Amino acid sequence: MVTIYDIAKQANVSAMTVSKVINNTGKISEKTRSRIKKIMEEMNYVPNSMARSLVLQETKMLSLLIPDITNPFFTTLARGAEDAAMRLGYKLLFGNSDESLAKEKEYVDMILSTRVDGVLFSAASDLSGPHLQTLRLHRIPFVLLDRAVPGHECDTVTGDSREGARKLVEHLISLGHRRIALVNGSLAVSTARDRLAGYKDALKLNDIAVDDTLLLESNYKHFEDGPLLRSMLELPDPPTAVFAGNNFLAVGLIRKLLELGVRVPEQMSVVCFDDLGASVIDPFFTVASQPAYQFGAMGIQLLVDRIKGATTPEWKKIVLPSELVVRGSSAPPPAG
């Protein structure tokens, strides 16, 4: 393996001079710098990235920790983050917590051992606070994506879940629905709380009382409350529409409705947050579509600015709007 000493000998300079060229530090004439770079290319020299990181106190590596890589929202977010990182000269390490605090902690420990320069962090839940505190104690900059964590002020890129939920429910109301159920994610996640608030806003604005029997708390990864859904459908005044907290909940919900003999949208309208992405050839769901790619790309830019000290001390709060996209899963309630 070619070393900097081999390069120095060939160029008739010191190893320190070669090191300065590699790390782009110190005052070296452009003529000498060009000559050393040419010799490095001729000898196929590959810099030792670990040694370089020790000199510069940076690894040029970032980490992205998300709760569910199988969800198209987070898949697209990850693509945006990777593209932006590569454009800015960084490599990106991925971690998938599966909405699990234990798995999230394992990734945080890995992040510490890898010595990444910063972290894009989409928290498993409100209880992710100690993991963020660990990053702070080790002076690792981070940006929160999609989900807030109470008690932790930092740079954030989030969506306007409350407003998006309000628009979805008002769309259903405009079709004539008055009995609208909510199948939501865990209320230990900030987006689920915001979507519940938006749901309630829409009902209040239209003089519709909130009925707790139409509220169902599940898990963002999959819908798992078939018996409760059946009980809801057997109410004396059952719902004619359902707002699902995210796309995975909507898919599981429709499967369960079909098992119960309920047709969508003829007998039950279903709307949800987030699209299913390019995996769906014929989009069906009426959604509040978020710019997932921008979440990742803007998060990386905020993070790199923070790492390089190219931003103000005040925390940056970016809130991205959603777009109401009306498709075939929503229709007027059935007659009678």
JSON list of N, CA and C in Angstrom, two decimals, residues 159-226:
[
{"chain": "A", "resi": 159, "resn": "GLY", "atom": "N", "xyz": [-43.39, 18.66, 9.24]},
{"chain": "A", "resi": 159, "resn": "GLY", "atom": "CA", "xyz": [-44.53, 18.98, 8.40]},
{"chain": "A", "resi": 159, "resn": "GLY", "atom": "C", "xyz": [-45.63, 19.61, 9.24]},
{"chain": "A", "resi": 160, "resn": "ASP", "atom": "N", "xyz": [-46.56, 20.28, 8.59]},
{"chain": "A", "resi": 160, "resn": "ASP", "atom": "CA", "xyz": [-47.69, 20.88, 9.30]},
{"chain": "A", "resi": 160, "resn": "ASP", "atom": "C", "xyz": [-48.80, 19.83, 9.40]},
{"chain": "A", "resi": 161, "resn": "SER", "atom": "N", "xyz": [-48.60, 18.89, 10.32]},
{"chain": "A", "resi": 161, "resn": "SER", "atom": "CA", "xyz": [-49.55, 17.78, 10.47]},
{"chain": "A", "resi": 161, "resn": "SER", "atom": "C", "xyz": [-50.93, 18.25, 10.88]},
{"chain": "A", "resi": 162, "resn": "ARG", "atom": "N", "xyz": [-50.98, 19.25, 11.71]},
{"chain": "A", "resi": 162, "resn": "ARG", "atom": "CA", "xyz": [-52.27, 19.73, 12.20]},
{"chain": "A", "resi": 162, "resn": "ARG", "atom": "C", "xyz": [-53.10, 20.30, 11.06]},
{"chain": "A", "resi": 163, "resn": "GLU", "atom": "N", "xyz": [-52.48, 21.15, 10.23]},
{"chain": "A", "resi": 163, "resn": "GLU", "atom": "CA", "xyz": [-53.19, 21.76, 9.12]},
{"chain": "A", "resi": 163, "resn": "GLU", "atom": "C", "xyz": [-53.55, 20.71, 8.07]},
{"chain": "A", "resi": 164, "resn": "GLY", "atom": "N", "xyz": [-52.63, 19.78, 7.79]},
{"chain": "A", "resi": 164, "resn": "GLY", "atom": "CA", "xyz": [-52.93, 18.73, 6.81]},
{"chain": "A", "resi": 164, "resn": "GLY", "atom": "C", "xyz": [-54.10, 17.87, 7.24]},
{"chain": "A", "resi": 165, "resn": "ALA", "atom": "N", "xyz": [-54.14, 17.53, 8.54]},
{"chain": "A", "resi": 165, "resn": "ALA", "atom": "CA", "xyz": [-55.26, 16.73, 9.05]},
{"chain": "A", "resi": 165, "resn": "ALA", "atom": "C", "xyz": [-56.57, 17.49, 8.95]},
{"chain": "A", "resi": 166, "resn": "ARG", "atom": "N", "xyz": [-56.51, 18.78, 9.26]},
{"chain": "A", "resi": 166, "resn": "ARG", "atom": "CA", "xyz": [-57.74, 19.59, 9.17]},
{"chain": "A", "resi": 166, "resn": "ARG", "atom": "C", "xyz": [-58.28, 19.59, 7.74]},
{"chain": "A", "resi": 167, "resn": "LYS", "atom": "N", "xyz": [-57.37, 19.73, 6.75]},
{"chain": "A", "resi": 167, "resn": "LYS", "atom": "CA", "xyz": [-57.82, 19.76, 5.35]},
{"chain": "A", "resi": 167, "resn": "LYS", "atom": "C", "xyz": [-58.43, 18.42, 4.93]},
{"chain": "A", "resi": 168, "resn": "LEU", "atom": "N", "xyz": [-57.86, 17.32, 5.39]},
{"chain": "A", "resi": 168, "resn": "LEU", "atom": "CA", "xyz": [-58.40, 16.00, 5.04]},
{"chain": "A", "resi": 168, "resn": "LEU", "atom": "C", "xyz": [-59.81, 15.82, 5.60]},
{"chain": "A", "resi": 169, "resn": "VAL", "atom": "N", "xyz": [-59.98, 16.18, 6.87]},
{"chain": "A", "resi": 169, "resn": "VAL", "atom": "CA", "xyz": [-61.29, 15.99, 7.50]},
{"chain": "A", "resi": 169, "resn": "VAL", "atom": "C", "xyz": [-62.31, 16.95, 6.91]},
{"chain": "A", "resi": 170, "resn": "GLU", "atom": "N", "xyz": [-61.90, 18.18, 6.60]},
{"chain": "A", "resi": 170, "resn": "GLU", "atom": "CA", "xyz": [-62.83, 19.12, 5.98]},
{"chain": "A", "resi": 170, "resn": "GLU", "atom": "C", "xyz": [-63.24, 18.65, 4.58]},
{"chain": "A", "resi": 171, "resn": "HIS", "atom": "N", "xyz": [-62.33, 17.97, 3.89]},
{"chain": "A", "resi": 171, "resn": "HIS", "atom": "CA", "xyz": [-62.70, 17.38, 2.59]},
{"chain": "A", "resi": 171, "resn": "HIS", "atom": "C", "xyz": [-63.82, 16.37, 2.78]},
{"chain": "A", "resi": 172, "resn": "LEU", "atom": "N", "xyz": [-63.69, 15.51, 3.79]},
{"chain": "A", "resi": 172, "resn": "LEU", "atom": "CA", "xyz": [-64.75, 14.52, 4.05]},
{"chain": "A", "resi": 172, "resn": "LEU", "atom": "C", "xyz": [-66.07, 15.20, 4.43]},
{"chain": "A", "resi": 173, "resn": "ILE", "atom": "N", "xyz": [-65.97, 16.25, 5.22]},
{"chain": "A", "resi": 173, "resn": "ILE", "atom": "CA", "xyz": [-67.19, 16.98, 5.62]},
{"chain": "A", "resi": 173, "resn": "ILE", "atom": "C", "xyz": [-67.85, 17.60, 4.40]},
{"chain": "A", "resi": 174, "resn": "SER", "atom": "N", "xyz": [-67.02, 18.12, 3.46]},
{"chain": "A", "resi": 174, "resn": "SER", "atom": "CA", "xyz": [-67.58, 18.74, 2.25]},
{"chain": "A", "resi": 174, "resn": "SER", "atom": "C", "xyz": [-68.32, 17.73, 1.39]},
{"chain": "A", "resi": 175, "resn": "LEU", "atom": "N", "xyz": [-67.97, 16.44, 1.52]},
{"chain": "A", "resi": 175, "resn": "LEU", "atom": "CA", "xyz": [-68.66, 15.39, 0.77]},
{"chain": "A", "resi": 175, "resn": "LEU", "atom": "C", "xyz": [-69.98, 14.98, 1.44]},
{"chain": "A", "resi": 176, "resn": "GLY", "atom": "N", "xyz": [-70.19, 15.46, 2.67]},
{"chain": "A", "resi": 176, "resn": "GLY", "atom": "CA", "xyz": [-71.43, 15.15, 3.38]},
{"chain": "A", "resi": 176, "resn": "GLY", "atom": "C", "xyz": [-71.26, 14.25, 4.60]},
{"chain": "A", "resi": 177, "resn": "HIS", "atom": "N", "xyz": [-70.03, 13.87, 4.93]},
{"chain": "A", "resi": 177, "resn": "HIS", "atom": "CA", "xyz": [-69.81, 12.99, 6.09]},
{"chain": "A", "resi": 177, "resn": "HIS", "atom": "C", "xyz": [-69.91, 13.80, 7.39]},
{"chain": "A", "resi": 178, "resn": "ARG", "atom": "N", "xyz": [-70.59, 13.20, 8.37]},
{"chain": "A", "resi": 178, "resn": "ARG", "atom": "CA", "xyz": [-70.67, 13.80, 9.70]},
{"chain": "A", "resi": 178, "resn": "ARG", "atom": "C", "xyz": [-70.11, 12.85, 10.76]},
{"chain": "A", "resi": 179, "resn": "ARG", "atom": "N", "xyz": [-70.13, 11.57, 10.48]},
{"chain": "A", "resi": 179, "resn": "ARG", "atom": "CA", "xyz": [-69.59, 10.57, 11.41]},
{"chain": "A", "resi": 179, "resn": "ARG", "atom": "C", "xyz": [-68.24, 10.11, 10.84]},
{"chain": "A", "resi": 180, "resn": "ILE", "atom": "N", "xyz": [-67.17, 10.73, 11.34]},
{"chain": "A", "resi": 180, "resn": "ILE", "atom": "CA", "xyz": [-65.82, 10.49, 10.81]},
{"chain": "A", "resi": 180, "resn": "ILE", "atom": "C", "xyz": [-64.94, 9.92, 11.92]},
{"chain": "A", "resi": 181, "resn": "ALA", "atom": "N", "xyz": [-64.44, 8.73, 11.68]},
{"chain": "A", "resi": 181, "resn": "ALA", "atom": "CA", "xyz": [-63.56, 8.09, 12.67]},
{"chain": "A", "resi": 181, "resn": "ALA", "atom": "C", "xyz": [-62.11, 8.49, 12.43]},
{"chain": "A", "resi": 182, "resn": "LEU", "atom": "N", "xyz": [-61.29, 8.35, 13.46]},
{"chain": "A", "resi": 182, "resn": "LEU", "atom": "CA", "xyz": [-59.85, 8.58, 13.35]},
{"chain": "A", "resi": 182, "resn": "LEU", "atom": "C", "xyz": [-59.11, 7.33, 13.82]},
{"chain": "A", "resi": 183, "resn": "VAL", "atom": "N", "xyz": [-58.34, 6.72, 12.92]},
{"chain": "A", "resi": 183, "resn": "VAL", "atom": "CA", "xyz": [-57.45, 5.62, 13.29]},
{"chain": "A", "resi": 183, "resn": "VAL", "atom": "C", "xyz": [-56.04, 6.20, 13.26]},
{"chain": "A", "resi": 184, "resn": "ASN", "atom": "N", "xyz": [-55.45, 6.37, 14.43]},
{"chain": "A", "resi": 184, "resn": "ASN", "atom": "CA", "xyz": [-54.23, 7.17, 14.55]},
{"chain": "A", "resi": 184, "resn": "ASN", "atom": "C", "xyz": [-53.05, 6.33, 15.02]},
{"chain": "A", "resi": 185, "resn": "GLY", "atom": "N", "xyz": [-51.86, 6.92, 14.91]},
{"chain": "A", "resi": 185, "resn": "GLY", "atom": "CA", "xyz": [-50.67, 6.31, 15.50]},
{"chain": "A", "resi": 185, "resn": "GLY", "atom": "C", "xyz": [-50.64, 6.56, 17.00]},
{"chain": "A", "resi": 186, "resn": "SER", "atom": "N", "xyz": [-49.58, 6.09, 17.65]},
{"chain": "A", "resi": 186, "resn": "SER", "atom": "CA", "xyz": [-49.44, 6.28, 19.10]},
{"chain": "A", "resi": 186, "resn": "SER", "atom": "C", "xyz": [-49.34, 7.76, 19.45]},
{"chain": "A", "resi": 187, "resn": "LEU", "atom": "N", "xyz": [-50.07, 8.18, 20.48]},
{"chain": "A", "resi": 187, "resn": "LEU", "atom": "CA", "xyz": [-50.03, 9.57, 20.90]},
{"chain": "A", "resi": 187, "resn": "LEU", "atom": "C", "xyz": [-48.74, 9.92, 21.62]},
{"chain": "A", "resi": 188, "resn": "ALA", "atom": "N", "xyz": [-47.83, 8.96, 21.75]},
{"chain": "A", "resi": 188, "resn": "ALA", "atom": "CA", "xyz": [-46.48, 9.24, 22.25]},
{"chain": "A", "resi": 188, "resn": "ALA", "atom": "C", "xyz": [-45.59, 9.77, 21.13]},
{"chain": "A", "resi": 189, "resn": "VAL", "atom": "N", "xyz": [-46.17, 9.93, 19.93]},
{"chain": "A", "resi": 189, "resn": "VAL", "atom": "CA", "xyz": [-45.45, 10.49, 18.78]},
{"chain": "A", "resi": 189, "resn": "VAL", "atom": "C", "xyz": [-46.08, 11.83, 18.43]},
{"chain": "A", "resi": 190, "resn": "SER", "atom": "N", "xyz": [-45.26, 12.87, 18.26]},
{"chain": "A", "resi": 190, "resn": "SER", "atom": "CA", "xyz": [-45.78, 14.23, 18.11]},
{"chain": "A", "resi": 190, "resn": "SER", "atom": "C", "xyz": [-46.70, 14.38, 16.90]},
{"chain": "A", "resi": 191, "resn": "THR", "atom": "N", "xyz": [-46.40, 13.71, 15.79]},
{"chain": "A", "resi": 191, "resn": "THR", "atom": "CA", "xyz": [-47.24, 13.86, 14.60]},
{"chain": "A", "resi": 191, "resn": "THR", "atom": "C", "xyz": [-48.64, 13.30, 14.83]},
{"chain": "A", "resi": 192, "resn": "ALA", "atom": "N", "xyz": [-48.75, 12.24, 15.62]},
{"chain": "A", "resi": 192, "resn": "ALA", "atom": "CA", "xyz": [-50.07, 11.67, 15.93]},
{"chain": "A", "resi": 192, "resn": "ALA", "atom": "C", "xyz": [-50.90, 12.65, 16.75]},
{"chain": "A", "resi": 193, "resn": "ARG", "atom": "N", "xyz": [-50.25, 13.33, 17.69]},
{"chain": "A", "resi": 193, "resn": "ARG", "atom": "CA", "xyz": [-50.97, 14.32, 18.50]},
{"chain": "A", "resi": 193, "resn": "ARG", "atom": "C", "xyz": [-51.41, 15.50, 17.63]},
{"chain": "A", "resi": 194, "resn": "ASP", "atom": "N", "xyz": [-50.54, 15.92, 16.73]},
{"chain": "A", "resi": 194, "resn": "ASP", "atom": "CA", "xyz": [-50.89, 17.04, 15.85]},
{"chain": "A", "resi": 194, "resn": "ASP", "atom": "C", "xyz": [-52.04, 16.67, 14.92]},
{"chain": "A", "resi": 195, "resn": "ARG", "atom": "N", "xyz": [-52.04, 15.43, 14.43]},
{"chain": "A", "resi": 195, "resn": "ARG", "atom": "CA", "xyz": [-53.11, 15.01, 13.52]},
{"chain": "A", "resi": 195, "resn": "ARG", "atom": "C", "xyz": [-54.44, 14.87, 14.25]},
{"chain": "A", "resi": 196, "resn": "LEU", "atom": "N", "xyz": [-54.39, 14.45, 15.50]},
{"chain": "A", "resi": 196, "resn": "LEU", "atom": "CA", "xyz": [-55.60, 14.42, 16.33]},
{"chain": "A", "resi": 196, "resn": "LEU", "atom": "C", "xyz": [-56.12, 15.84, 16.53]},
{"chain": "A", "resi": 197, "resn": "ALA", "atom": "N", "xyz": [-55.20, 16.79, 16.78]},
{"chain": "A", "resi": 197, "resn": "ALA", "atom": "CA", "xyz": [-55.62, 18.18, 16.98]},
{"chain": "A", "resi": 197, "resn": "ALA", "atom": "C", "xyz": [-56.26, 18.74, 15.71]},
{"chain": "A", "resi": 198, "resn": "GLY", "atom": "N", "xyz": [-55.68, 18.43, 14.53]},
{"chain": "A", "resi": 198, "resn": "GLY", "atom": "CA", "xyz": [-56.26, 18.90, 13.28]},
{"chain": "A", "resi": 198, "resn": "GLY", "atom": "C", "xyz": [-57.62, 18.30, 13.00]},
{"chain": "A", "resi": 199, "resn": "TYR", "atom": "N", "xyz": [-57.79, 17.04, 13.34]},
{"chain": "A", "resi": 199, "resn": "TYR", "atom": "CA", "xyz": [-59.08, 16.34, 13.22]},
{"chain": "A", "resi": 199, "resn": "TYR", "atom": "C", "xyz": [-60.13, 17.06, 14.07]},
{"chain": "A", "resi": 200, "resn": "LYS", "atom": "N", "xyz": [-59.76, 17.38, 15.30]},
{"chain": "A", "resi": 200, "resn": "LYS", "atom": "CA", "xyz": [-60.71, 18.05, 16.20]},
{"chain": "A", "resi": 200, "resn": "LYS", "atom": "C", "xyz": [-61.00, 19.47, 15.72]},
{"chain": "A", "resi": 201, "resn": "ASP", "atom": "N", "xyz": [-59.97, 20.15, 15.17]},
{"chain": "A", "resi": 201, "resn": "ASP", "atom": "CA", "xyz": [-60.18, 21.50, 14.64]},
{"chain": "A", "resi": 201, "resn": "ASP", "atom": "C", "xyz": [-61.27, 21.50, 13.56]},
{"chain": "A", "resi": 202, "resn": "ALA", "atom": "N", "xyz": [-61.16, 20.54, 12.64]},
{"chain": "A", "resi": 202, "resn": "ALA", "atom": "CA", "xyz": [-62.12, 20.49, 11.53]},
{"chain": "A", "resi": 202, "resn": "ALA", "atom": "C", "xyz": [-63.53, 20.23, 12.03]},
{"chain": "A", "resi": 203, "resn": "LEU", "atom": "N", "xyz": [-63.67, 19.32, 12.98]},
{"chain": "A", "resi": 203, "resn": "LEU", "atom": "CA", "xyz": [-65.00, 19.03, 13.54]},
{"chain": "A", "resi": 203, "resn": "LEU", "atom": "C", "xyz": [-65.58, 20.27, 14.23]},
{"chain": "A", "resi": 204, "resn": "LYS", "atom": "N", "xyz": [-64.74, 20.94, 15.02]},
{"chain": "A", "resi": 204, "resn": "LYS", "atom": "CA", "xyz": [-65.21, 22.12, 15.75]},
{"chain": "A", "resi": 204, "resn": "LYS", "atom": "C", "xyz": [-65.64, 23.22, 14.79]},
{"chain": "A", "resi": 205, "resn": "LEU", "atom": "N", "xyz": [-64.85, 23.45, 13.73]},
{"chain": "A", "resi": 205, "resn": "LEU", "atom": "CA", "xyz": [-65.18, 24.50, 12.76]},
{"chain": "A", "resi": 205, "resn": "LEU", "atom": "C", "xyz": [-66.49, 24.23, 12.05]},
{"chain": "A", "resi": 206, "resn": "ASN", "atom": "N", "xyz": [-66.91, 22.95, 12.03]},
{"chain": "A", "resi": 206, "resn": "ASN", "atom": "CA", "xyz": [-68.14, 22.57, 11.33]},
{"chain": "A", "resi": 206, "resn": "ASN", "atom": "C", "xyz": [-69.25, 22.14, 12.30]},
{"chain": "A", "resi": 207, "resn": "ASP", "atom": "N", "xyz": [-69.10, 22.52, 13.57]},
{"chain": "A", "resi": 207, "resn": "ASP", "atom": "CA", "xyz": [-70.12, 22.26, 14.60]},
{"chain": "A", "resi": 207, "resn": "ASP", "atom": "C", "xyz": [-70.46, 20.77, 14.71]},
{"chain": "A", "resi": 208, "resn": "ILE", "atom": "N", "xyz": [-69.41, 19.93, 14.64]},
{"chain": "A", "resi": 208, "resn": "ILE", "atom": "CA", "xyz": [-69.59, 18.49, 14.84]},
{"chain": "A", "resi": 208, "resn": "ILE", "atom": "C", "xyz": [-68.90, 18.11, 16.14]},
{"chain": "A", "resi": 209, "resn": "ALA", "atom": "N", "xyz": [-69.64, 17.47, 17.01]},
{"chain": "A", "resi": 209, "resn": "ALA", "atom": "CA", "xyz": [-69.07, 17.09, 18.32]},
{"chain": "A", "resi": 209, "resn": "ALA", "atom": "C", "xyz": [-68.06, 15.95, 18.15]},
{"chain": "A", "resi": 210, "resn": "VAL", "atom": "N", "xyz": [-67.01, 15.99, 18.95]},
{"chain": "A", "resi": 210, "resn": "VAL", "atom": "CA", "xyz": [-66.04, 14.90, 18.98]},
{"chain": "A", "resi": 210, "resn": "VAL", "atom": "C", "xyz": [-66.64, 13.72, 19.73]},
{"chain": "A", "resi": 211, "resn": "ASP", "atom": "N", "xyz": [-66.64, 12.55, 19.11]},
{"chain": "A", "resi": 211, "resn": "ASP", "atom": "CA", "xyz": [-67.18, 11.34, 19.72]},
{"chain": "A", "resi": 211, "resn": "ASP", "atom": "C", "xyz": [-66.02, 10.39, 19.99]},
{"chain": "A", "resi": 212, "resn": "ASP", "atom": "N", "xyz": [-65.72, 10.18, 21.27]},
{"chain": "A", "resi": 212, "resn": "ASP", "atom": "CA", "xyz": [-64.56, 9.35, 21.63]},
{"chain": "A", "resi": 212, "resn": "ASP", "atom": "C", "xyz": [-64.69, 7.91, 21.15]},
{"chain": "A", "resi": 213, "resn": "THR", "atom": "N", "xyz": [-65.92, 7.46, 20.88]},
{"chain": "A", "resi": 213, "resn": "THR", "atom": "CA", "xyz": [-66.08, 6.08, 20.39]},
{"chain": "A", "resi": 213, "resn": "THR", "atom": "C", "xyz": [-65.58, 5.94, 18.95]},
{"chain": "A", "resi": 214, "resn": "LEU", "atom": "N", "xyz": [-65.31, 7.07, 18.30]},
{"chain": "A", "resi": 214, "resn": "LEU", "atom": "CA", "xyz": [-64.79, 7.03, 16.92]},
{"chain": "A", "resi": 214, "resn": "LEU", "atom": "C", "xyz": [-63.28, 7.26, 16.86]},
{"chain": "A", "resi": 215, "resn": "LEU", "atom": "N", "xyz": [-62.62, 7.29, 18.03]},
{"chain": "A", "resi": 215, "resn": "LEU", "atom": "CA", "xyz": [-61.17, 7.52, 18.08]},
{"chain": "A", "resi": 215, "resn": "LEU", "atom": "C", "xyz": [-60.47, 6.21, 18.42]},
{"chain": "A", "resi": 216, "resn": "LEU", "atom": "N", "xyz": [-59.54, 5.83, 17.58]},
{"chain": "A", "resi": 216, "resn": "LEU", "atom": "CA", "xyz": [-58.84, 4.56, 17.77]},
{"chain": "A", "resi": 216, "resn": "LEU", "atom": "C", "xyz": [-57.33, 4.80, 17.65]},
{"chain": "A", "resi": 217, "resn": "GLU", "atom": "N", "xyz": [-56.58, 4.47, 18.69]},
{"chain": "A", "resi": 217, "resn": "GLU", "atom": "CA", "xyz": [-55.13, 4.64, 18.70]},
{"chain": "A", "resi": 217, "resn": "GLU", "atom": "C", "xyz": [-54.45, 3.32, 18.38]},
{"chain": "A", "resi": 218, "resn": "SER", "atom": "N", "xyz": [-53.63, 3.31, 17.35]},
{"chain": "A", "resi": 218, "resn": "SER", "atom": "CA", "xyz": [-52.96, 2.08, 16.92]},
{"chain": "A", "resi": 218, "resn": "SER", "atom": "C", "xyz": [-51.45, 2.29, 16.88]},
{"chain": "A", "resi": 219, "resn": "ASN", "atom": "N", "xyz": [-50.81, 1.85, 15.81]},
{"chain": "A", "resi": 219, "resn": "ASN", "atom": "CA", "xyz": [-49.35, 1.95, 15.64]},
{"chain": "A", "resi": 219, "resn": "ASN", "atom": "C", "xyz": [-49.09, 2.35, 14.20]},
{"chain": "A", "resi": 220, "resn": "TYR", "atom": "N", "xyz": [-48.17, 3.29, 13.99]},
{"chain": "A", "resi": 220, "resn": "TYR", "atom": "CA", "xyz": [-47.90, 3.77, 12.64]},
{"chain": "A", "resi": 220, "resn": "TYR", "atom": "C", "xyz": [-47.40, 2.69, 11.68]},
{"chain": "A", "resi": 221, "resn": "LYS", "atom": "N", "xyz": [-46.82, 1.61, 12.21]},
{"chain": "A", "resi": 221, "resn": "LYS", "atom": "CA", "xyz": [-46.25, 0.58, 11.34]},
{"chain": "A", "resi": 221, "resn": "LYS", "atom": "C", "xyz": [-47.31, -0.30, 10.70]},
{"chain": "A", "resi": 222, "resn": "HIS", "atom": "N", "xyz": [-48.39, -0.57, 11.43]},
{"chain": "A", "resi": 222, "resn": "HIS", "atom": "CA", "xyz": [-49.44, -1.44, 10.87]},
{"chain": "A", "resi": 222, "resn": "HIS", "atom": "C", "xyz": [-50.71, -1.32, 11.72]},
{"chain": "A", "resi": 223, "resn": "PHE", "atom": "N", "xyz": [-51.83, -1.58, 11.08]},
{"chain": "A", "resi": 223, "resn": "PHE", "atom": "CA", "xyz": [-53.12, -1.53, 11.77]},
{"chain": "A", "resi": 223, "resn": "PHE", "atom": "C", "xyz": [-53.36, -2.87, 12.45]},
{"chain": "A", "resi": 224, "resn": "GLU", "atom": "N", "xyz": [-53.62, -2.83, 13.76]},
{"chain": "A", "resi": 224, "resn": "GLU", "atom": "CA", "xyz": [-53.71, -4.09, 14.51]},
{"chain": "A", "resi": 224, "resn": "GLU", "atom": "C", "xyz": [-54.90, -4.14, 15.47]},
{"chain": "A", "resi": 225, "resn": "ASP", "atom": "N", "xyz": [-55.94, -3.39, 15.17]},
{"chain": "A", "resi": 225, "resn": "ASP", "atom": "CA", "xyz": [-57.09, -3.32, 16.09]},
{"chain": "A", "resi": 225, "resn": "ASP", "atom": "C", "xyz": [-58.39, -3.71, 15.40]},
{"chain": "A", "resi": 226, "resn": "GLY", "atom": "N", "xyz": [-58.39, -4.88, 14.77]},
{"chain": "A", "resi": 226, "resn": "GLY", "atom": "CA", "xyz": [-59.59, -5.39, 14.10]},
{"chain": "A", "resi": 226, "resn": "GLY", "atom": "C", "xyz": [-60.82, -5.45, 14.98]}
]
